[in-house]
Amino acid sequence: MIQKQAEERMDLLTSQMAKSQGVNEALKASDQMKWVGLMNNIRASAEEIVLSELIYS
């Protein structure tokens, strides 16, 4: 149950953060390496948030 909640929260946070930072398919098409770097940073940030919210609390 917690695993599913964590995955859903990760997906939501990742999409929200990507949208707010302008990381989209157009960027992916024009500068793939920049897109990958930004998405890795977004996923790491989202993971930290999920861990603090669901796991460590």
PDB file of C-alpha atoms in Angstrom:
ATOM      1  CA  MET A   1       0.000   0.000   0.000  1.00  0.00           C
ATOM      2  CA  ILE A   2       2.741   2.467   0.924  1.00  0.00           C
ATOM      3  CA  GLN A   3       4.663   1.473  -2.217  1.00  0.00           C
ATOM      4  CA  LYS A   4       1.677   2.341  -4.414  1.00  0.00           C
ATOM      5  CA  GLN A   5       1.146   5.663  -2.614  1.00  0.00           C
ATOM      6  CA  ALA A   6       4.830   6.494  -3.000  1.00  0.00           C
ATOM      7  CA  GLU A   7       4.786   5.692  -6.726  1.00  0.00           C
ATOM      8  CA  GLU A   8       1.648   7.762  -7.317  1.00  0.00           C
ATOM      9  CA  ARG A   9       3.075  10.698  -5.357  1.00  0.00           C
ATOM     10  CA  MET A  10       6.371  10.440  -7.292  1.00  0.00           C
ATOM     11  CA  ASP A  11       4.513  10.538 -10.615  1.00  0.00           C
ATOM     12  CA  LEU A  12       2.435  13.521  -9.540  1.00  0.00           C
ATOM     13  CA  LEU A  13       5.374  15.499  -8.160  1.00  0.00           C
ATOM     14  CA  THR A  14       7.568  14.715 -11.159  1.00  0.00           C
ATOM     15  CA  SER A  15       4.961  15.918 -13.650  1.00  0.00           C
ATOM     16  CA  GLN A  16       4.147  19.039 -11.622  1.00  0.00           C
ATOM     17  CA  MET A  17       7.802  19.971 -11.169  1.00  0.00           C
ATOM     18  CA  ALA A  18       8.608  19.345 -14.840  1.00  0.00           C
ATOM     19  CA  LYS A  19       5.688  21.522 -15.915  1.00  0.00           C
ATOM     20  CA  SER A  20       6.625  24.350 -13.552  1.00  0.00           C
ATOM     21  CA  GLN A  21      10.246  24.289 -14.765  1.00  0.00           C
ATOM     22  CA  GLY A  22       9.330  24.179 -18.452  1.00  0.00           C
ATOM     23  CA  VAL A  23      10.720  20.688 -19.005  1.00  0.00           C
ATOM     24  CA  ASN A  24       8.580  19.357 -21.850  1.00  0.00           C
ATOM     25  CA  GLU A  25       8.640  17.353 -25.066  1.00  0.00           C
ATOM     26  CA  ALA A  26       9.810  20.375 -27.064  1.00  0.00           C
ATOM     27  CA  LEU A  27      12.909  20.633 -24.870  1.00  0.00           C
ATOM     28  CA  LYS A  28      13.411  16.876 -25.164  1.00  0.00           C
ATOM     29  CA  ALA A  29      13.357  17.176 -28.957  1.00  0.00           C
ATOM     30  CA  SER A  30      15.655  20.200 -29.140  1.00  0.00           C
ATOM     31  CA  ASP A  31      18.206  19.446 -26.380  1.00  0.00           C
ATOM     32  CA  GLN A  32      18.010  15.869 -25.192  1.00  0.00           C
ATOM     33  CA  MET A  33      20.988  16.013 -22.804  1.00  0.00           C
ATOM     34  CA  LYS A  34      19.630  19.080 -21.025  1.00  0.00           C
ATOM     35  CA  TRP A  35      16.217  17.401 -20.747  1.00  0.00           C
ATOM     36  CA  VAL A  36      17.762  14.249 -19.245  1.00  0.00           C
ATOM     37  CA  GLY A  37      19.757  16.270 -16.716  1.00  0.00           C
ATOM     38  CA  LEU A  38      16.759  18.318 -15.646  1.00  0.00           C
ATOM     39  CA  MET A  39      14.530  15.251 -15.373  1.00  0.00           C
ATOM     40  CA  ASN A  40      17.144  13.469 -13.252  1.00  0.00           C
ATOM     41  CA  ASN A  41      17.245  16.461 -10.902  1.00  0.00           C
ATOM     42  CA  ILE A  42      13.445  16.613 -10.771  1.00  0.00           C
ATOM     43  CA  ARG A  43      13.159  12.890 -10.013  1.00  0.00           C
ATOM     44  CA  ALA A  44      15.775  13.143  -7.251  1.00  0.00           C
ATOM     45  CA  SER A  45      13.939  16.075  -5.678  1.00  0.00           C
ATOM     46  CA  ALA A  46      10.590  14.305  -5.926  1.00  0.00           C
ATOM     47  CA  GLU A  47      12.082  11.180  -4.367  1.00  0.00           C
ATOM     48  CA  GLU A  48      13.412  13.179  -1.406  1.00  0.00           C
ATOM     49  CA  ILE A  49       9.983  14.737  -0.889  1.00  0.00           C
ATOM     50  CA  VAL A  50       8.210  11.372  -1.062  1.00  0.00           C
ATOM     51  CA  LEU A  51      10.670   9.785   1.349  1.00  0.00           C
ATOM     52  CA  SER A  52      10.232  12.573   3.865  1.00  0.00           C
ATOM     53  CA  GLU A  53       6.424  12.628   3.500  1.00  0.00           C
ATOM     54  CA  LEU A  54       5.580   8.933   3.408  1.00  0.00           C
ATOM     55  CA  ILE A  55       8.519   6.912   4.644  1.00  0.00           C
ATOM     56  CA  TYR A  56      10.287   8.906   7.342  1.00  0.00           C
ATOM     57  CA  SER A  57       7.231  10.505   8.899  1.00  0.00           C
TER      58      SER A  57
END
